[in-house]
Amino acid sequence: MGLTGHVVVARSDGPLEQVSTLVSLTPPGSPEGGVTSRWPVTTGWQAVEITAGYWDEIRLKELIELVRVTGAPASSAWVLDSDCAIVTGLAPGGRPWRVGLNVDTLVEYGQYDPEAILCTDDTDIEEYGDRMRAHVPHAAADLLAWAAAAGFTGASQREIEDLLRSTSVFAEDIWEDVLVALGFPLPWTEAPASS
């Protein structure tokens, strides 16, 4: 069974799951799950999984607050059973961006529950998918600007577009591949310390 929930990426001087914005999402000891670390680091760039609690993907209230509290870019990937995802990001002083991953599968999900894939305006689901596919070059440019705001440069527009169009059994893996390409220091990509 895959992940259904959010994968939030942000920078923190301590464990990300202890940042007030995330702590407030679920009561301590919630039996449904909550906010847990995804990467084995407790400072710097981190990811957490949110499997219980409410994260607003429409008004972006929590993402805006997380960026304000950390003073750094952040993103949230809304993942549906690991089959597909919608990633939203924001940098301080910037505007939000959004991109779909495994878009063909997003469209399949949308046939049964359009709101689950954030299609809330009565748009035809196939048209919604076509718009997401056509939006990839713009989304890649947004991602490059977002990464630059985090201090990471060097990825090419073409490389990011190709990753956004790629498919995977686990949609969250595509997002992590995009982060690596952008230069984010995921724990398993960091060079070992020299002795």
mmCIF file with all atom_site columns, N, CA and C in Angstrom, residues 45-97:
data_model
loop_
_atom_site.group_PDB
_atom_site.id
_atom_site.type_symbol
_atom_site.label_atom_id
_atom_site.label_alt_id
_atom_site.label_comp_id
_atom_site.label_asym_id
_atom_site.label_entity_id
_atom_site.label_seq_id
_atom_site.pdbx_PDB_ins_code
_atom_site.Cartn_x
_atom_site.Cartn_y
_atom_site.Cartn_z
_atom_site.occupancy
_atom_site.B_iso_or_equiv
_atom_site.pdbx_formal_charge
_atom_site.auth_seq_id
_atom_site.auth_comp_id
_atom_site.auth_asym_id
_atom_site.auth_atom_id
_atom_site.pdbx_PDB_model_num
ATOM 1   N N  . TRP A 1 45 ? 17.826 20.993 5.368  1.00 0.00 ? 45 TRP A N  1
ATOM 2   C CA . TRP A 1 45 ? 16.716 20.611 4.498  1.00 0.00 ? 45 TRP A CA 1
ATOM 3   C C  . TRP A 1 45 ? 16.200 19.247 4.912  1.00 0.00 ? 45 TRP A C  1
ATOM 4   N N  . GLN A 1 46 ? 14.884 19.176 5.128  1.00 0.00 ? 46 GLN A N  1
ATOM 5   C CA . GLN A 1 46 ? 14.260 17.963 5.637  1.00 0.00 ? 46 GLN A CA 1
ATOM 6   C C  . GLN A 1 46 ? 12.934 17.711 4.931  1.00 0.00 ? 46 GLN A C  1
ATOM 7   N N  . ALA A 1 47 ? 12.432 16.516 5.114  1.00 0.00 ? 47 ALA A N  1
ATOM 8   C CA . ALA A 1 47 ? 11.087 16.194 4.629  1.00 0.00 ? 47 ALA A CA 1
ATOM 9   C C  . ALA A 1 47 ? 10.337 15.469 5.728  1.00 0.00 ? 47 ALA A C  1
ATOM 10  N N  . VAL A 1 48 ? 9.053  15.770 5.803  1.00 0.00 ? 48 VAL A N  1
ATOM 11  C CA . VAL A 1 48 ? 8.178  15.058 6.734  1.00 0.00 ? 48 VAL A CA 1
ATOM 12  C C  . VAL A 1 48 ? 6.974  14.537 5.951  1.00 0.00 ? 48 VAL A C  1
ATOM 13  N N  . GLU A 1 49 ? 6.408  13.466 6.460  1.00 0.00 ? 49 GLU A N  1
ATOM 14  C CA . GLU A 1 49 ? 5.150  12.946 5.930  1.00 0.00 ? 49 GLU A CA 1
ATOM 15  C C  . GLU A 1 49 ? 4.040  13.355 6.877  1.00 0.00 ? 49 GLU A C  1
ATOM 16  N N  . ILE A 1 50 ? 2.959  13.850 6.301  1.00 0.00 ? 50 ILE A N  1
ATOM 17  C CA . ILE A 1 50 ? 1.776  14.205 7.082  1.00 0.00 ? 50 ILE A CA 1
ATOM 18  C C  . ILE A 1 50 ? 0.672  13.247 6.656  1.00 0.00 ? 50 ILE A C  1
ATOM 19  N N  . THR A 1 51 ? 0.343  12.316 7.534  1.00 0.00 ? 51 THR A N  1
ATOM 20  C CA . THR A 1 51 ? -0.663 11.307 7.201  1.00 0.00 ? 51 THR A CA 1
ATOM 21  C C  . THR A 1 51 ? -1.934 11.466 8.021  1.00 0.00 ? 51 THR A C  1
ATOM 22  N N  . ALA A 1 52 ? -1.959 12.448 8.882  1.00 0.00 ? 52 ALA A N  1
ATOM 23  C CA . ALA A 1 52 ? -3.180 12.788 9.621  1.00 0.00 ? 52 ALA A CA 1
ATOM 24  C C  . ALA A 1 52 ? -3.126 14.273 9.905  1.00 0.00 ? 52 ALA A C  1
ATOM 25  N N  . GLY A 1 53 ? -4.271 14.877 9.994  1.00 0.00 ? 53 GLY A N  1
ATOM 26  C CA . GLY A 1 53 ? -4.318 16.315 10.199 1.00 0.00 ? 53 GLY A CA 1
ATOM 27  C C  . GLY A 1 53 ? -4.713 16.994 8.899  1.00 0.00 ? 53 GLY A C  1
ATOM 28  N N  . TYR A 1 54 ? -5.002 18.258 8.987  1.00 0.00 ? 54 TYR A N  1
ATOM 29  C CA . TYR A 1 54 ? -5.529 18.963 7.820  1.00 0.00 ? 54 TYR A CA 1
ATOM 30  C C  . TYR A 1 54 ? -4.501 19.927 7.251  1.00 0.00 ? 54 TYR A C  1
ATOM 31  N N  . TRP A 1 55 ? -4.160 19.744 6.000  1.00 0.00 ? 55 TRP A N  1
ATOM 32  C CA . TRP A 1 55 ? -3.239 20.618 5.268  1.00 0.00 ? 55 TRP A CA 1
ATOM 33  C C  . TRP A 1 55 ? -4.016 21.177 4.091  1.00 0.00 ? 55 TRP A C  1
ATOM 34  N N  . ASP A 1 56 ? -4.187 22.476 4.059  1.00 0.00 ? 56 ASP A N  1
ATOM 35  C CA . ASP A 1 56 ? -5.045 23.130 3.064  1.00 0.00 ? 56 ASP A CA 1
ATOM 36  C C  . ASP A 1 56 ? -4.283 23.349 1.761  1.00 0.00 ? 56 ASP A C  1
ATOM 37  N N  . GLU A 1 57 ? -4.638 22.586 0.727  1.00 0.00 ? 57 GLU A N  1
ATOM 38  C CA . GLU A 1 57 ? -3.973 22.703 -0.575 1.00 0.00 ? 57 GLU A CA 1
ATOM 39  C C  . GLU A 1 57 ? -4.604 23.782 -1.449 1.00 0.00 ? 57 GLU A C  1
ATOM 40  N N  . ILE A 1 58 ? -5.745 24.305 -1.064 1.00 0.00 ? 58 ILE A N  1
ATOM 41  C CA . ILE A 1 58 ? -6.406 25.317 -1.882 1.00 0.00 ? 58 ILE A CA 1
ATOM 42  C C  . ILE A 1 58 ? -5.959 26.719 -1.467 1.00 0.00 ? 58 ILE A C  1
ATOM 43  N N  . ARG A 1 59 ? -6.139 27.063 -0.197 1.00 0.00 ? 59 ARG A N  1
ATOM 44  C CA . ARG A 1 59 ? -5.758 28.407 0.262  1.00 0.00 ? 59 ARG A CA 1
ATOM 45  C C  . ARG A 1 59 ? -4.289 28.503 0.659  1.00 0.00 ? 59 ARG A C  1
ATOM 46  N N  . LEU A 1 60 ? -3.626 27.358 0.798  1.00 0.00 ? 60 LEU A N  1
ATOM 47  C CA . LEU A 1 60 ? -2.190 27.289 1.098  1.00 0.00 ? 60 LEU A CA 1
ATOM 48  C C  . LEU A 1 60 ? -1.810 27.925 2.432  1.00 0.00 ? 60 LEU A C  1
ATOM 49  N N  . LYS A 1 61 ? -2.748 27.981 3.346  1.00 0.00 ? 61 LYS A N  1
ATOM 50  C CA . LYS A 1 61 ? -2.516 28.642 4.630  1.00 0.00 ? 61 LYS A CA 1
ATOM 51  C C  . LYS A 1 61 ? -1.303 28.060 5.365  1.00 0.00 ? 61 LYS A C  1
ATOM 52  N N  . GLU A 1 62 ? -1.208 26.742 5.451  1.00 0.00 ? 62 GLU A N  1
ATOM 53  C CA . GLU A 1 62 ? -0.113 26.110 6.181  1.00 0.00 ? 62 GLU A CA 1
ATOM 54  C C  . GLU A 1 62 ? 1.224  26.301 5.465  1.00 0.00 ? 62 GLU A C  1
ATOM 55  N N  . LEU A 1 63 ? 1.229  26.199 4.151  1.00 0.00 ? 63 LEU A N  1
ATOM 56  C CA . LEU A 1 63 ? 2.474  26.389 3.401  1.00 0.00 ? 63 LEU A CA 1
ATOM 57  C C  . LEU A 1 63 ? 2.973  27.823 3.549  1.00 0.00 ? 63 LEU A C  1
ATOM 58  N N  . ILE A 1 64 ? 2.083  28.787 3.457  1.00 0.00 ? 64 ILE A N  1
ATOM 59  C CA . ILE A 1 64 ? 2.452  30.193 3.637  1.00 0.00 ? 64 ILE A CA 1
ATOM 60  C C  . ILE A 1 64 ? 3.030  30.410 5.032  1.00 0.00 ? 64 ILE A C  1
ATOM 61  N N  . GLU A 1 65 ? 2.397  29.826 6.039  1.00 0.00 ? 65 GLU A N  1
ATOM 62  C CA . GLU A 1 65 ? 2.881  29.971 7.416  1.00 0.00 ? 65 GLU A CA 1
ATOM 63  C C  . GLU A 1 65 ? 4.234  29.279 7.595  1.00 0.00 ? 65 GLU A C  1
ATOM 64  N N  . LEU A 1 66 ? 4.422  28.114 6.993  1.00 0.00 ? 66 LEU A N  1
ATOM 65  C CA . LEU A 1 66 ? 5.694  27.402 7.108  1.00 0.00 ? 66 LEU A CA 1
ATOM 66  C C  . LEU A 1 66 ? 6.832  28.215 6.493  1.00 0.00 ? 66 LEU A C  1
ATOM 67  N N  . VAL A 1 67 ? 6.592  28.821 5.348  1.00 0.00 ? 67 VAL A N  1
ATOM 68  C CA . VAL A 1 67 ? 7.606  29.669 4.712  1.00 0.00 ? 67 VAL A CA 1
ATOM 69  C C  . VAL A 1 67 ? 7.899  30.882 5.600  1.00 0.00 ? 67 VAL A C  1
ATOM 70  N N  . ARG A 1 68 ? 6.867  31.437 6.200  1.00 0.00 ? 68 ARG A N  1
ATOM 71  C CA . ARG A 1 68 ? 7.065  32.593 7.083  1.00 0.00 ? 68 ARG A CA 1
ATOM 72  C C  . ARG A 1 68 ? 7.900  32.213 8.307  1.00 0.00 ? 68 ARG A C  1
ATOM 73  N N  . VAL A 1 69 ? 7.563  31.087 8.917  1.00 0.00 ? 69 VAL A N  1
ATOM 74  C CA . VAL A 1 69 ? 8.236  30.662 10.142 1.00 0.00 ? 69 VAL A CA 1
ATOM 75  C C  . VAL A 1 69 ? 9.690  30.272 9.876  1.00 0.00 ? 69 VAL A C  1
ATOM 76  N N  . THR A 1 70 ? 9.956  29.569 8.786  1.00 0.00 ? 70 THR A N  1
ATOM 77  C CA . THR A 1 70 ? 11.311 29.091 8.502  1.00 0.00 ? 70 THR A CA 1
ATOM 78  C C  . THR A 1 70 ? 12.148 30.129 7.757  1.00 0.00 ? 70 THR A C  1
ATOM 79  N N  . GLY A 1 71 ? 11.482 31.078 7.077  1.00 0.00 ? 71 GLY A N  1
ATOM 80  C CA . GLY A 1 71 ? 12.209 32.068 6.289  1.00 0.00 ? 71 GLY A CA 1
ATOM 81  C C  . GLY A 1 71 ? 12.867 31.478 5.067  1.00 0.00 ? 71 GLY A C  1
ATOM 82  N N  . ALA A 1 72 ? 12.376 30.332 4.594  1.00 0.00 ? 72 ALA A N  1
ATOM 83  C CA . ALA A 1 72 ? 12.994 29.632 3.463  1.00 0.00 ? 72 ALA A CA 1
ATOM 84  C C  . ALA A 1 72 ? 11.907 29.045 2.565  1.00 0.00 ? 72 ALA A C  1
ATOM 85  N N  . PRO A 1 73 ? 12.255 28.722 1.319  1.00 0.00 ? 73 PRO A N  1
ATOM 86  C CA . PRO A 1 73 ? 11.291 28.050 0.449  1.00 0.00 ? 73 PRO A CA 1
ATOM 87  C C  . PRO A 1 73 ? 10.813 26.736 1.063  1.00 0.00 ? 73 PRO A C  1
ATOM 88  N N  . ALA A 1 74 ? 9.607  26.342 0.708  1.00 0.00 ? 74 ALA A N  1
ATOM 89  C CA . ALA A 1 74 ? 9.049  25.072 1.164  1.00 0.00 ? 74 ALA A CA 1
ATOM 90  C C  . ALA A 1 74 ? 8.114  24.540 0.085  1.00 0.00 ? 74 ALA A C  1
ATOM 91  N N  . SER A 1 75 ? 7.837  23.244 0.166  1.00 0.00 ? 75 SER A N  1
ATOM 92  C CA . SER A 1 75 ? 6.906  22.636 -0.790 1.00 0.00 ? 75 SER A CA 1
ATOM 93  C C  . SER A 1 75 ? 6.087  21.573 -0.087 1.00 0.00 ? 75 SER A C  1
ATOM 94  N N  . SER A 1 76 ? 4.960  21.248 -0.708 1.00 0.00 ? 76 SER A N  1
ATOM 95  C CA . SER A 1 76 ? 4.102  20.182 -0.219 1.00 0.00 ? 76 SER A CA 1
ATOM 96  C C  . SER A 1 76 ? 3.652  19.342 -1.394 1.00 0.00 ? 76 SER A C  1
ATOM 97  N N  . ALA A 1 77 ? 3.941  18.055 -1.331 1.00 0.00 ? 77 ALA A N  1
ATOM 98  C CA . ALA A 1 77 ? 3.469  17.118 -2.359 1.00 0.00 ? 77 ALA A CA 1
ATOM 99  C C  . ALA A 1 77 ? 2.265  16.368 -1.800 1.00 0.00 ? 77 ALA A C  1
ATOM 100 N N  . TRP A 1 78 ? 1.085  16.573 -2.396 1.00 0.00 ? 78 TRP A N  1
ATOM 101 C CA . TRP A 1 78 ? -0.129 15.852 -2.023 1.00 0.00 ? 78 TRP A CA 1
ATOM 102 C C  . TRP A 1 78 ? -0.098 14.553 -2.818 1.00 0.00 ? 78 TRP A C  1
ATOM 103 N N  . VAL A 1 79 ? 0.134  13.431 -2.122 1.00 0.00 ? 79 VAL A N  1
ATOM 104 C CA . VAL A 1 79 ? 0.369  12.129 -2.747 1.00 0.00 ? 79 VAL A CA 1
ATOM 105 C C  . VAL A 1 79 ? -0.857 11.250 -2.533 1.00 0.00 ? 79 VAL A C  1
ATOM 106 N N  . LEU A 1 80 ? -1.315 10.601 -3.604 1.00 0.00 ? 80 LEU A N  1
ATOM 107 C CA . LEU A 1 80 ? -2.480 9.717  -3.543 1.00 0.00 ? 80 LEU A CA 1
ATOM 108 C C  . LEU A 1 80 ? -2.041 8.275  -3.764 1.00 0.00 ? 80 LEU A C  1
ATOM 109 N N  . ASP A 1 81 ? -1.941 7.520  -2.676 1.00 0.00 ? 81 ASP A N  1
ATOM 110 C CA . ASP A 1 81 ? -1.568 6.106  -2.693 1.00 0.00 ? 81 ASP A CA 1
ATOM 111 C C  . ASP A 1 81 ? -0.266 5.866  -3.455 1.00 0.00 ? 81 ASP A C  1
ATOM 112 N N  . SER A 1 82 ? 0.623  6.844  -3.445 1.00 0.00 ? 82 SER A N  1
ATOM 113 C CA . SER A 1 82 ? 1.910  6.827  -4.168 1.00 0.00 ? 82 SER A CA 1
ATOM 114 C C  . SER A 1 82 ? 1.746  6.782  -5.680 1.00 0.00 ? 82 SER A C  1
ATOM 115 N N  . ASP A 1 83 ? 0.510  6.757  -6.171 1.00 0.00 ? 83 ASP A N  1
ATOM 116 C CA . ASP A 1 83 ? 0.265  6.630  -7.613 1.00 0.00 ? 83 ASP A CA 1
ATOM 117 C C  . ASP A 1 83 ? 0.478  7.939  -8.366 1.00 0.00 ? 83 ASP A C  1
ATOM 118 N N  . CYS A 1 84 ? 0.184  9.054  -7.724 1.00 0.00 ? 84 CYS A N  1
ATOM 119 C CA . CYS A 1 84 ? 0.291  10.353 -8.374 1.00 0.00 ? 84 CYS A CA 1
ATOM 120 C C  . CYS A 1 84 ? 0.417  11.406 -7.284 1.00 0.00 ? 84 CYS A C  1
ATOM 121 N N  . ALA A 1 85 ? 0.789  12.601 -7.698 1.00 0.00 ? 85 ALA A N  1
ATOM 122 C CA . ALA A 1 85 ? 0.974  13.669 -6.706 1.00 0.00 ? 85 ALA A CA 1
ATOM 123 C C  . ALA A 1 85 ? 0.770  15.023 -7.361 1.00 0.00 ? 85 ALA A C  1
ATOM 124 N N  . ILE A 1 86 ? 0.397  15.976 -6.534 1.00 0.00 ? 86 ILE A N  1
ATOM 125 C CA . ILE A 1 86 ? 0.359  17.379 -6.935 1.00 0.00 ? 86 ILE A CA 1
ATOM 126 C C  . ILE A 1 86 ? 1.269  18.107 -5.966 1.00 0.00 ? 86 ILE A C  1
ATOM 127 N N  . VAL A 1 87 ? 2.294  18.763 -6.509 1.00 0.00 ? 87 VAL A N  1
ATOM 128 C CA . VAL A 1 87 ? 3.283  19.446 -5.683 1.00 0.00 ? 87 VAL A CA 1
ATOM 129 C C  . VAL A 1 87 ? 3.068  20.951 -5.786 1.00 0.00 ? 87 VAL A C  1
ATOM 130 N N  . THR A 1 88 ? 3.039  21.599 -4.633 1.00 0.00 ? 88 THR A N  1
ATOM 131 C CA . THR A 1 88 ? 2.899  23.049 -4.551 1.00 0.00 ? 88 THR A CA 1
ATOM 132 C C  . THR A 1 88 ? 4.101  23.588 -3.797 1.00 0.00 ? 88 THR A C  1
ATOM 133 N N  . GLY A 1 89 ? 4.648  24.705 -4.262 1.00 0.00 ? 89 GLY A N  1
ATOM 134 C CA . GLY A 1 89 ? 5.794  25.295 -3.586 1.00 0.00 ? 89 GLY A CA 1
ATOM 135 C C  . GLY A 1 89 ? 5.671  26.794 -3.474 1.00 0.00 ? 89 GLY A C  1
ATOM 136 N N  . LEU A 1 90 ? 6.461  27.348 -2.570 1.00 0.00 ? 90 LEU A N  1
ATOM 137 C CA . LEU A 1 90 ? 6.445  28.782 -2.320 1.00 0.00 ? 90 LEU A CA 1
ATOM 138 C C  . LEU A 1 90 ? 7.797  29.176 -1.739 1.00 0.00 ? 90 LEU A C  1
ATOM 139 N N  . ALA A 1 91 ? 8.279  30.345 -2.123 1.00 0.00 ? 91 ALA A N  1
ATOM 140 C CA . ALA A 1 91 ? 9.491  30.920 -1.543 1.00 0.00 ? 91 ALA A CA 1
ATOM 141 C C  . ALA A 1 91 ? 9.124  32.247 -0.893 1.00 0.00 ? 91 ALA A C  1
ATOM 142 N N  . PRO A 1 92 ? 9.911  32.700 0.071  1.00 0.00 ? 92 PRO A N  1
ATOM 143 C CA . PRO A 1 92 ? 9.613  33.999 0.692  1.00 0.00 ? 92 PRO A CA 1
ATOM 144 C C  . PRO A 1 92 ? 9.551  35.105 -0.371 1.00 0.00 ? 92 PRO A C  1
ATOM 145 N N  . GLY A 1 93 ? 8.490  35.882 -0.325 1.00 0.00 ? 93 GLY A N  1
ATOM 146 C CA . GLY A 1 93 ? 8.325  36.972 -1.277 1.00 0.00 ? 93 GLY A CA 1
ATOM 147 C C  . GLY A 1 93 ? 7.944  36.541 -2.683 1.00 0.00 ? 93 GLY A C  1
ATOM 148 N N  . GLY A 1 94 ? 7.776  35.237 -2.884 1.00 0.00 ? 94 GLY A N  1
ATOM 149 C CA . GLY A 1 94 ? 7.436  34.725 -4.219 1.00 0.00 ? 94 GLY A CA 1
ATOM 150 C C  . GLY A 1 94 ? 5.967  34.406 -4.345 1.00 0.00 ? 94 GLY A C  1
ATOM 151 N N  . ARG A 1 95 ? 5.624  33.799 -5.473 1.00 0.00 ? 95 ARG A N  1
ATOM 152 C CA . ARG A 1 95 ? 4.247  33.369 -5.695 1.00 0.00 ? 95 ARG A CA 1
ATOM 153 C C  . ARG A 1 95 ? 4.225  31.848 -5.747 1.00 0.00 ? 95 ARG A C  1
ATOM 154 N N  . PRO A 1 96 ? 3.116  31.237 -5.358 1.00 0.00 ? 96 PRO A N  1
ATOM 155 C CA . PRO A 1 96 ? 3.059  29.777 -5.360 1.00 0.00 ? 96 PRO A CA 1
ATOM 156 C C  . PRO A 1 96 ? 3.073  29.206 -6.768 1.00 0.00 ? 96 PRO A C  1
ATOM 157 N N  . TRP A 1 97 ? 3.590  28.002 -6.890 1.00 0.00 ? 97 TRP A N  1
ATOM 158 C CA . TRP A 1 97 ? 3.561  27.252 -8.146 1.00 0.00 ? 97 TRP A CA 1
ATOM 159 C C  . TRP A 1 97 ? 2.995  25.866 -7.837 1.00 0.00 ? 97 TRP A C  1
#
